[in-house]
mmCIF file of C-alpha atoms and ligand atoms in Angstrom:
data_model
loop_
_atom_site.group_PDB
_atom_site.id
_atom_site.type_symbol
_atom_site.label_atom_id
_atom_site.label_comp_id
_atom_site.label_asym_id
_atom_site.label_seq_id
_atom_site.Cartn_x
_atom_site.Cartn_y
_atom_site.Cartn_z
ATOM 1 C CA MET A 225 -214.847 12.403 -74.674
ATOM 2 C CA LYS A 226 -213.182 15.655 -75.501
ATOM 3 C CA PRO A 227 -211.248 16.825 -78.540
ATOM 4 C CA GLN A 228 -207.708 17.683 -77.595
ATOM 5 C CA GLN A 229 -208.355 21.109 -78.997
ATOM 6 C CA GLN A 230 -206.266 23.701 -77.241
ATOM 7 C CA SER A 231 -206.230 26.529 -79.718
ATOM 8 C CA LEU A 232 -208.993 29.014 -80.111
ATOM 9 C CA ILE A 233 -211.114 28.632 -83.233
ATOM 10 C CA GLY A 234 -212.818 31.748 -84.474
ATOM 11 C CA THR A 235 -211.885 34.599 -86.755
ATOM 12 C CA SER A 236 -215.082 36.671 -86.628
ATOM 13 C CA GLU A 237 -214.935 40.386 -86.012
ATOM 14 C CA ALA A 238 -216.502 39.859 -82.607
ATOM 15 C CA MET A 239 -213.525 37.647 -81.667
ATOM 16 C CA GLN A 240 -210.861 40.154 -82.740
ATOM 17 C CA PRO A 241 -210.831 42.034 -79.406
ATOM 18 C CA VAL A 242 -210.592 38.687 -77.596
ATOM 19 C CA ILE A 243 -207.611 37.644 -79.707
ATOM 20 C CA ALA A 244 -205.919 41.019 -79.179
ATOM 21 C CA ASP A 245 -206.571 40.873 -75.411
ATOM 22 C CA ILE A 246 -205.112 37.364 -75.224
ATOM 23 C CA GLU A 247 -201.921 38.620 -76.877
ATOM 24 C CA SER A 248 -201.507 41.658 -74.653
ATOM 25 C CA SER A 249 -202.414 39.908 -71.413
ATOM 26 C CA ALA A 250 -200.042 37.048 -72.282
ATOM 27 C CA ARG A 251 -197.237 39.582 -72.642
ATOM 28 C CA SER A 252 -198.119 41.493 -69.473
ATOM 29 C CA GLY A 253 -198.382 38.698 -66.939
ATOM 30 C CA ALA A 254 -201.191 40.561 -65.124
ATOM 31 C CA LYS A 255 -204.229 38.919 -63.594
ATOM 32 C CA VAL A 256 -207.028 38.216 -66.028
ATOM 33 C CA LEU A 257 -210.750 37.918 -65.407
ATOM 34 C CA ILE A 258 -212.553 36.134 -68.235
ATOM 35 C CA THR A 259 -216.280 36.698 -68.494
ATOM 36 C CA GLY A 260 -218.923 35.228 -70.758
ATOM 37 C CA GLU A 261 -221.851 32.858 -70.891
ATOM 38 C CA THR A 262 -221.539 29.162 -70.244
ATOM 39 C CA GLY A 263 -219.716 27.212 -72.947
ATOM 40 C CA VAL A 264 -218.248 30.215 -74.808
ATOM 41 C CA GLY A 265 -214.677 29.014 -74.315
ATOM 42 C CA LYS A 266 -213.461 30.819 -71.204
ATOM 43 C CA GLU A 267 -211.187 27.928 -70.287
ATOM 44 C CA VAL A 268 -209.814 27.779 -73.831
ATOM 45 C CA VAL A 269 -208.998 31.490 -73.567
ATOM 46 C CA ALA A 270 -207.295 31.017 -70.180
ATOM 47 C CA ARG A 271 -205.182 28.163 -71.520
ATOM 48 C CA THR A 272 -204.239 30.179 -74.584
ATOM 49 C CA VAL A 273 -203.093 33.113 -72.430
ATOM 50 C CA HIS A 274 -200.910 30.709 -70.436
ATOM 51 C CA GLN A 275 -199.479 29.051 -73.539
ATOM 52 C CA LYS A 276 -198.548 32.379 -75.077
ATOM 53 C CA SER A 277 -197.030 33.705 -71.855
ATOM 54 C CA ALA A 278 -193.523 33.468 -70.439
ATOM 55 C CA ARG A 279 -194.898 30.784 -68.081
ATOM 56 C CA GLN A 280 -195.750 28.366 -70.898
ATOM 57 C CA ALA A 281 -193.178 25.766 -69.810
ATOM 58 C CA ALA A 282 -194.610 25.615 -66.279
ATOM 59 C CA ALA A 283 -197.897 24.107 -65.121
ATOM 60 C CA PHE A 284 -201.391 25.295 -66.007
ATOM 61 C CA VAL A 285 -203.632 24.108 -63.208
ATOM 62 C CA THR A 286 -207.400 24.493 -63.250
ATOM 63 C CA ILE A 287 -209.958 24.247 -60.507
ATOM 64 C CA ASN A 288 -213.694 24.755 -60.701
ATOM 65 C CA CYS A 289 -214.915 26.612 -57.627
ATOM 66 C CA ALA A 290 -218.600 25.837 -58.187
ATOM 67 C CA GLY A 291 -220.220 23.224 -56.026
ATOM 68 C CA VAL A 292 -217.057 22.395 -54.080
ATOM 69 C CA PRO A 293 -217.547 22.569 -50.288
ATOM 70 C CA ASP A 294 -215.409 25.218 -48.598
ATOM 71 C CA SER A 295 -213.223 22.843 -46.652
ATOM 72 C CA LEU A 296 -212.417 20.817 -49.753
ATOM 73 C CA LEU A 297 -211.721 23.883 -51.897
ATOM 74 C CA GLU A 298 -209.433 25.290 -49.222
ATOM 75 C CA SER A 299 -207.379 22.128 -48.996
ATOM 76 C CA GLU A 300 -207.334 21.700 -52.783
ATOM 77 C CA LEU A 301 -205.954 25.198 -53.230
ATOM 78 C CA PHE A 302 -203.726 25.695 -50.209
ATOM 79 C CA GLY A 303 -202.916 22.087 -49.319
ATOM 80 C CA HIS A 304 -203.022 20.398 -45.941
ATOM 81 C CA ALA A 305 -200.643 18.740 -43.524
ATOM 82 C CA ARG A 306 -200.991 15.059 -42.711
ATOM 83 C CA GLY A 307 -203.338 14.524 -39.763
ATOM 84 C CA SER A 308 -204.795 18.036 -39.917
ATOM 85 C CA PHE A 309 -208.295 16.580 -40.232
ATOM 86 C CA THR A 310 -209.915 13.153 -40.342
ATOM 87 C CA GLY A 311 -208.942 11.537 -43.606
ATOM 88 C CA ALA A 312 -205.846 13.687 -44.171
ATOM 89 C CA VAL A 313 -203.556 10.680 -44.297
ATOM 90 C CA ARG A 314 -200.861 12.344 -46.375
ATOM 91 C CA ASP A 315 -199.461 15.814 -46.856
ATOM 92 C CA ASN A 316 -201.119 17.533 -49.807
ATOM 93 C CA PRO A 317 -199.112 20.404 -51.326
ATOM 94 C CA GLY A 318 -202.207 22.039 -52.850
ATOM 95 C CA LEU A 319 -202.770 23.303 -56.360
ATOM 96 C CA LEU A 320 -201.208 26.731 -55.859
ATOM 97 C CA ARG A 321 -197.906 25.172 -54.832
ATOM 98 C CA GLN A 322 -198.092 22.708 -57.721
ATOM 99 C CA ALA A 323 -198.585 25.619 -60.107
ATOM 100 C CA ASN A 324 -195.565 27.522 -58.785
ATOM 101 C CA GLY A 325 -193.964 29.327 -61.709
ATOM 102 C CA GLY A 326 -197.059 28.705 -63.814
ATOM 103 C CA THR A 327 -200.713 29.669 -63.948
ATOM 104 C CA VAL A 328 -203.712 28.687 -61.875
ATOM 105 C CA PHE A 329 -207.129 29.006 -63.469
ATOM 106 C CA LEU A 330 -210.024 29.455 -61.045
ATOM 107 C CA ASP A 331 -213.219 28.746 -62.943
ATOM 108 C CA GLU A 332 -216.604 29.983 -61.623
ATOM 109 C CA VAL A 333 -214.840 32.233 -59.125
ATOM 110 C CA GLY A 334 -218.172 34.003 -58.522
ATOM 111 C CA GLU A 335 -219.406 30.893 -56.722
ATOM 112 C CA MET A 336 -216.738 31.081 -53.994
ATOM 113 C CA SER A 337 -218.024 31.586 -50.460
ATOM 114 C CA LEU A 338 -217.153 34.838 -48.679
ATOM 115 C CA ARG A 339 -214.804 32.888 -46.455
ATOM 116 C CA MET A 340 -212.890 31.447 -49.426
ATOM 117 C CA GLN A 341 -212.838 34.885 -51.046
ATOM 118 C CA ALA A 342 -211.113 36.212 -47.920
ATOM 119 C CA LEU A 343 -208.514 33.414 -48.072
ATOM 120 C CA LEU A 344 -207.893 34.028 -51.761
ATOM 121 C CA LEU A 345 -207.527 37.767 -51.160
ATOM 122 C CA ARG A 346 -204.997 37.149 -48.413
ATOM 123 C CA PHE A 347 -202.980 34.923 -50.734
ATOM 124 C CA LEU A 348 -203.092 37.531 -53.510
ATOM 125 C CA GLU A 349 -201.904 40.219 -51.119
ATOM 126 C CA THR A 350 -199.059 38.286 -49.522
ATOM 127 C CA GLY A 351 -198.205 35.557 -52.043
ATOM 128 C CA GLU A 352 -197.974 33.242 -49.039
ATOM 129 C CA ILE A 353 -199.828 30.001 -48.637
ATOM 130 C CA GLN A 354 -201.401 29.099 -45.320
ATOM 131 C CA THR A 355 -201.504 25.314 -45.521
ATOM 132 C CA ILE A 356 -204.220 23.702 -43.401
ATOM 133 C CA GLY A 357 -202.645 22.287 -40.256
ATOM 134 C CA ALA A 358 -199.195 23.763 -40.939
ATOM 135 C CA ALA A 359 -197.664 25.869 -38.179
ATOM 136 C CA THR A 360 -196.347 28.650 -40.411
ATOM 137 C CA ALA A 361 -197.117 30.140 -43.771
ATOM 138 C CA SER A 362 -194.937 28.823 -46.580
ATOM 139 C CA ALA A 363 -192.421 30.786 -48.582
ATOM 140 C CA LYS A 364 -193.814 32.972 -51.295
ATOM 141 C CA ILE A 365 -195.346 31.282 -54.293
ATOM 142 C CA ASP A 366 -195.173 32.768 -57.770
ATOM 143 C CA VAL A 367 -198.337 31.898 -59.660
ATOM 144 C CA ARG A 368 -200.349 33.848 -62.118
ATOM 145 C CA VAL A 369 -204.034 33.811 -61.282
ATOM 146 C CA ILE A 370 -206.586 33.747 -64.082
ATOM 147 C CA THR A 371 -210.239 33.635 -63.115
ATOM 148 C CA ALA A 372 -213.489 33.175 -64.987
ATOM 149 C CA THR A 373 -217.134 33.712 -64.250
ATOM 150 C CA ASN A 374 -220.476 33.765 -66.023
ATOM 151 C CA ARG A 375 -221.860 36.061 -63.314
ATOM 152 C CA ASN A 376 -221.736 39.824 -63.244
ATOM 153 C CA LEU A 377 -219.297 40.224 -60.353
ATOM 154 C CA LEU A 378 -219.944 43.947 -59.931
ATOM 155 C CA GLU A 379 -223.620 43.211 -59.384
ATOM 156 C CA ALA A 380 -222.633 40.417 -57.018
ATOM 157 C CA ALA A 381 -220.401 42.912 -55.198
ATOM 158 C CA ASN A 382 -223.287 45.364 -54.907
ATOM 159 C CA ALA A 383 -225.408 42.552 -53.473
ATOM 160 C CA ARG A 384 -222.555 41.860 -51.004
ATOM 161 C CA GLU A 385 -222.110 38.351 -52.365
ATOM 162 C CA PHE A 386 -218.688 39.062 -53.790
ATOM 163 C CA ARG A 387 -215.964 41.170 -52.193
ATOM 164 C CA GLU A 388 -215.414 44.348 -54.111
ATOM 165 C CA ASP A 389 -211.725 44.508 -53.123
ATOM 166 C CA LEU A 390 -211.214 40.997 -54.489
ATOM 167 C CA TYR A 391 -213.073 41.915 -57.676
ATOM 168 C CA TYR A 392 -210.729 44.814 -58.400
ATOM 169 C CA ARG A 393 -207.709 42.697 -57.628
ATOM 170 C CA LEU A 394 -208.755 39.945 -60.033
ATOM 171 C CA ASN A 395 -209.962 42.247 -62.751
ATOM 172 C CA VAL A 396 -206.708 43.830 -63.911
ATOM 173 C CA PHE A 397 -207.466 42.633 -67.429
ATOM 174 C CA GLU A 398 -211.005 41.690 -68.384
ATOM 175 C CA ILE A 399 -211.553 39.519 -71.425
ATOM 176 C CA ARG A 400 -215.191 39.225 -72.426
ATOM 177 C CA VAL A 401 -215.848 36.251 -74.668
ATOM 178 C CA PRO A 402 -218.917 36.942 -76.832
ATOM 179 C CA PRO A 403 -221.676 34.338 -77.137
ATOM 180 C CA LEU A 404 -221.852 32.356 -80.363
ATOM 181 C CA ARG A 405 -225.032 34.151 -81.492
ATOM 182 C CA GLU A 406 -223.005 37.383 -81.687
ATOM 183 C CA ARG A 407 -220.501 35.772 -84.060
ATOM 184 C CA PRO A 408 -222.419 33.529 -86.486
ATOM 185 C CA SER A 409 -219.547 33.563 -88.967
ATOM 186 C CA ASP A 410 -217.580 31.346 -86.541
ATOM 187 C CA ILE A 411 -220.310 28.688 -86.662
ATOM 188 C CA PRO A 412 -219.413 27.085 -90.043
ATOM 189 C CA VAL A 413 -215.745 26.966 -89.052
ATOM 190 C CA LEU A 414 -216.522 25.298 -85.717
ATOM 191 C CA LEU A 415 -218.924 22.903 -87.452
ATOM 192 C CA GLU A 416 -216.271 21.916 -89.936
ATOM 193 C CA TYR A 417 -213.701 21.433 -87.216
ATOM 194 C CA TYR A 418 -215.920 19.247 -85.037
ATOM 195 C CA LEU A 419 -217.350 17.317 -88.015
ATOM 196 C CA GLN A 420 -213.843 16.369 -88.982
ATOM 197 C CA TRP A 421 -212.718 15.674 -85.433
ATOM 198 C CA PHE A 422 -215.665 13.479 -84.457
ATOM 199 C CA GLY A 423 -215.761 11.962 -87.950
ATOM 200 C CA GLU A 424 -212.237 10.694 -87.493
ATOM 201 C CA HIS A 425 -212.818 9.684 -83.901
ATOM 202 C CA HIS A 426 -215.951 7.667 -84.652
ATOM 203 C CA ARG A 427 -214.544 6.435 -87.983
ATOM 204 C CA HIS A 428 -217.290 7.999 -90.015
ATOM 205 C CA GLY A 429 -216.823 8.876 -93.689
ATOM 206 C CA PRO A 430 -216.885 12.552 -94.764
ATOM 207 C CA LEU A 431 -220.107 14.306 -93.762
ATOM 208 C CA ALA A 432 -221.354 17.372 -95.604
ATOM 209 C CA VAL A 433 -224.033 19.772 -94.458
ATOM 210 C CA SER A 434 -226.868 20.736 -96.793
ATOM 211 C CA LYS A 435 -227.502 24.432 -97.318
ATOM 212 C CA ALA A 436 -230.874 24.227 -95.573
ATOM 213 C CA ALA A 437 -229.340 22.514 -92.540
ATOM 214 C CA LEU A 438 -226.456 24.970 -92.430
ATOM 215 C CA ASP A 439 -228.868 27.908 -92.606
ATOM 216 C CA ARG A 440 -230.596 26.613 -89.515
ATOM 217 C CA LEU A 441 -227.348 25.863 -87.716
ATOM 218 C CA THR A 442 -225.931 29.320 -88.356
ATOM 219 C CA SER A 443 -229.084 31.197 -87.400
ATOM 220 C CA TYR A 444 -229.871 29.185 -84.260
ATOM 221 C CA GLY A 445 -229.196 31.050 -80.983
ATOM 222 C CA TRP A 446 -226.919 28.427 -79.342
ATOM 223 C CA PRO A 447 -227.707 29.192 -75.681
ATOM 224 C CA GLY A 448 -225.107 26.598 -74.673
ATOM 225 C CA ASN A 449 -222.595 28.182 -77.056
ATOM 226 C CA VAL A 450 -219.606 26.202 -78.383
ATOM 227 C CA ARG A 451 -220.142 23.336 -75.939
ATOM 228 C CA GLU A 452 -223.687 22.865 -77.239
ATOM 229 C CA LEU A 453 -222.480 22.984 -80.847
ATOM 230 C CA ARG A 454 -219.811 20.399 -80.160
ATOM 231 C CA ASN A 455 -222.325 18.051 -78.542
ATOM 232 C CA VAL A 456 -224.793 18.488 -81.404
ATOM 233 C CA VAL A 457 -222.092 17.671 -83.949
ATOM 234 C CA GLU A 458 -221.017 14.562 -82.064
ATOM 235 C CA ARG A 459 -224.609 13.300 -81.990
ATOM 236 C CA LEU A 460 -224.988 14.031 -85.721
ATOM 237 C CA VAL A 461 -221.820 12.112 -86.532
ATOM 238 C CA LEU A 462 -223.114 9.141 -84.545
ATOM 239 C CA ARG A 463 -226.612 9.245 -86.012
ATOM 240 C CA VAL A 464 -226.396 10.353 -89.622
ATOM 241 C CA GLU A 465 -225.266 7.591 -91.946
ATOM 242 C CA GLY A 466 -225.617 9.334 -95.276
ATOM 243 C CA PRO A 467 -223.066 11.660 -96.797
ATOM 244 C CA THR A 468 -225.113 14.791 -96.040
ATOM 245 C CA ILE A 469 -226.767 16.249 -92.975
ATOM 246 C CA GLU A 470 -230.277 17.489 -93.792
ATOM 247 C CA PRO A 471 -232.501 19.637 -91.544
ATOM 248 C CA ASP A 472 -234.597 16.648 -90.432
ATOM 249 C CA ALA A 473 -231.508 15.141 -88.763
ATOM 250 C CA LEU A 474 -231.048 18.219 -86.575
ATOM 251 C CA PRO A 475 -232.287 18.413 -82.976
ATOM 252 C CA VAL A 476 -235.847 19.717 -82.942
ATOM 253 C CA GLU A 477 -234.969 23.069 -81.355
ATOM 254 C CA ILE A 478 -232.577 23.760 -84.232
ATOM 255 C CA ALA A 479 -234.638 22.183 -87.014
ATOM 256 C CA SER A 480 -237.710 24.188 -86.047
ATOM 257 C CA HIS A 481 -235.728 27.403 -86.034
ATOM 258 C CA VAL A 482 -236.641 29.920 -88.737
ATOM 259 C CA PRO A 483 -233.411 30.877 -90.542
ATOM 260 C CA ALA A 484 -234.657 34.359 -91.471
ATOM 261 C CA ALA A 485 -234.348 35.323 -87.780
ATOM 262 C CA ARG A 486 -230.663 35.835 -88.492
ATOM 263 C CA ASP A 487 -231.415 39.221 -89.979
ATOM 264 C CA GLN A 488 -233.467 40.364 -87.048
ATOM 265 C CA GLY A 489 -232.896 41.087 -83.409
ATOM 266 C CA PRO A 490 -230.389 43.326 -81.663
ATOM 267 C CA SER A 491 -227.639 40.764 -81.083
ATOM 268 C CA HIS A 492 -227.379 39.809 -84.726
ATOM 269 C CA ALA A 493 -227.436 43.389 -85.868
ATOM 270 C CA ARG A 494 -223.987 43.726 -84.352
ATOM 271 C CA GLU A 495 -222.492 41.306 -86.859
ATOM 272 C CA SER A 496 -221.094 43.328 -89.721
ATOM 273 C CA VAL A 497 -222.008 43.081 -93.364
ATOM 274 C CA SER A 498 -218.626 41.611 -94.210
ATOM 275 C CA ASP A 499 -219.126 38.882 -91.618
ATOM 276 C CA GLN A 500 -222.473 38.072 -93.169
ATOM 277 C CA ALA A 501 -220.862 37.838 -96.581
ATOM 278 C CA ARG A 502 -218.288 35.443 -95.180
ATOM 279 C CA VAL A 503 -221.024 33.287 -93.650
ATOM 280 C CA ASP A 504 -222.683 33.028 -97.042
ATOM 281 C CA ALA A 505 -219.398 32.211 -98.748
ATOM 282 C CA LEU A 506 -218.586 29.514 -96.181
ATOM 283 C CA ILE A 507 -222.073 28.040 -96.513
ATOM 284 C CA GLU A 508 -221.578 27.836 -100.249
ATOM 285 C CA ARG A 509 -218.191 26.147 -99.847
ATOM 286 C CA LEU A 510 -219.559 23.637 -97.353
ATOM 287 C CA ARG A 511 -222.441 22.948 -99.700
ATOM 288 C CA GLN A 512 -219.940 22.134 -102.417
ATOM 289 C CA LYS A 513 -218.494 19.645 -99.907
ATOM 290 C CA GLU A 514 -215.245 21.482 -99.979
ATOM 291 C CA SER A 515 -212.849 20.549 -97.189
ATOM 292 C CA PHE A 516 -211.402 23.219 -94.965
HETATM 293 N N1 ATP B 108 -213.149 29.109 -79.749
HETATM 294 C C1 ATP B 108 -213.150 27.790 -79.518
HETATM 295 N N2 ATP B 108 -212.449 26.981 -80.292
HETATM 296 C C2 ATP B 108 -212.456 25.661 -80.081
HETATM 297 N N3 ATP B 108 -213.146 25.043 -79.122
HETATM 298 C C3 ATP B 108 -213.857 25.805 -78.307
HETATM 299 C C4 ATP B 108 -213.877 27.214 -78.446
HETATM 300 N N4 ATP B 108 -214.664 27.727 -77.487
HETATM 301 C C5 ATP B 108 -215.094 26.689 -76.776
HETATM 302 N N5 ATP B 108 -214.626 25.522 -77.259
HETATM 303 C C6 ATP B 108 -214.934 24.188 -76.729
HETATM 304 O O1 ATP B 108 -216.226 24.274 -76.135
HETATM 305 C C7 ATP B 108 -216.250 23.599 -74.888
HETATM 306 C C8 ATP B 108 -216.579 24.601 -73.793
HETATM 307 O O2 ATP B 108 -215.475 25.497 -73.645
HETATM 308 P P1 ATP B 108 -214.989 26.008 -72.208
HETATM 309 O O3 ATP B 108 -215.003 24.887 -71.219
HETATM 310 O O4 ATP B 108 -213.738 26.757 -72.389
HETATM 311 O O5 ATP B 108 -216.206 26.994 -71.892
HETATM 312 P P2 ATP B 108 -216.471 27.859 -70.588
HETATM 313 O O6 ATP B 108 -216.765 29.217 -71.064
HETATM 314 O O7 ATP B 108 -215.338 27.675 -69.633
HETATM 315 O O8 ATP B 108 -217.803 27.204 -70.035
HETATM 316 P P3 ATP B 108 -218.376 27.199 -68.512
HETATM 317 O O9 ATP B 108 -218.884 28.588 -68.252
HETATM 318 O O10 ATP B 108 -219.512 26.231 -68.594
HETATM 319 O O11 ATP B 108 -217.259 26.783 -67.620
HETATM 320 C C9 ATP B 108 -214.898 22.939 -74.730
HETATM 321 O O12 ATP B 108 -214.988 21.621 -75.214
HETATM 322 C C10 ATP B 108 -213.989 23.755 -75.621
HETATM 323 O O13 ATP B 108 -212.923 22.984 -76.135
HETATM 324 MG MG1 MG B 109 -215.325 26.750 -67.798
#
């Protein structure tokens, strides 16, 4: 079950370039490549770009390229004519045609096979769709392509796993979404949001977070980023009956974390002093059970 959260939560300094890039890429209409670790919110960023763009009234269509066999991905994207292969009982227009006038979001684009990369490149160059089993290419389609990857595509290009020409075509605008451990001041805000959301959804009374628990939550590294945080909060809402979440209710990898680690290590050093002050202020407000 997924919160119907479409807007981007996060006001940390590390997120400011992301927010600025969303604004300017939404205005420009250019292709966007969104990079970042798993669960950082790449799809949320893509959706936000679409919603702020001139295409907002048209469709936003997403497809995850990872783990989809070539033949299926090709027909999903470009469509197929009835009878073009066994099981093709109806015409399928394909996602690109369905997104005409809007935006198509290709997630995990780094996982595309070289053959699919060639087909995508041809589409980007001509704007024409070659539907499987159709005699001729269709009229031009007007879709904005936004892609995302958690791979380093330049390295993949050097290893000849990703076409360099496709990389430069997709990467007109690159938006790098920082991992949660580089923006700890966003953690209390996300916690508050998901506590409220899951609290309402599971009909749980208000849940506060003790200072000790919040210290651990804000200093934990969150390798799964916002997705991991959301899942942890949902489990807490389901498990904790009392009014306050204490450290012993936290998953062991978070509970056993030493909060002082926040002040060490290269990634945390990037967070500014003012961000740290805001973390402390938010912790204090949460401790007072203040509602956001
Ligand atoms: N800034 C944010 N504000 C609100 N929710 C967020 C934010 N970032 C991520 N989320 C939530 O975290 C979850 C993961 O986000 P999303 O699917 O966009 O990540 P991703 O980077 O595309 O991950 P993957 O690399 O695994 O595809 C979603 O439920 C999303 O709603
Ligand atoms: Mg994604």
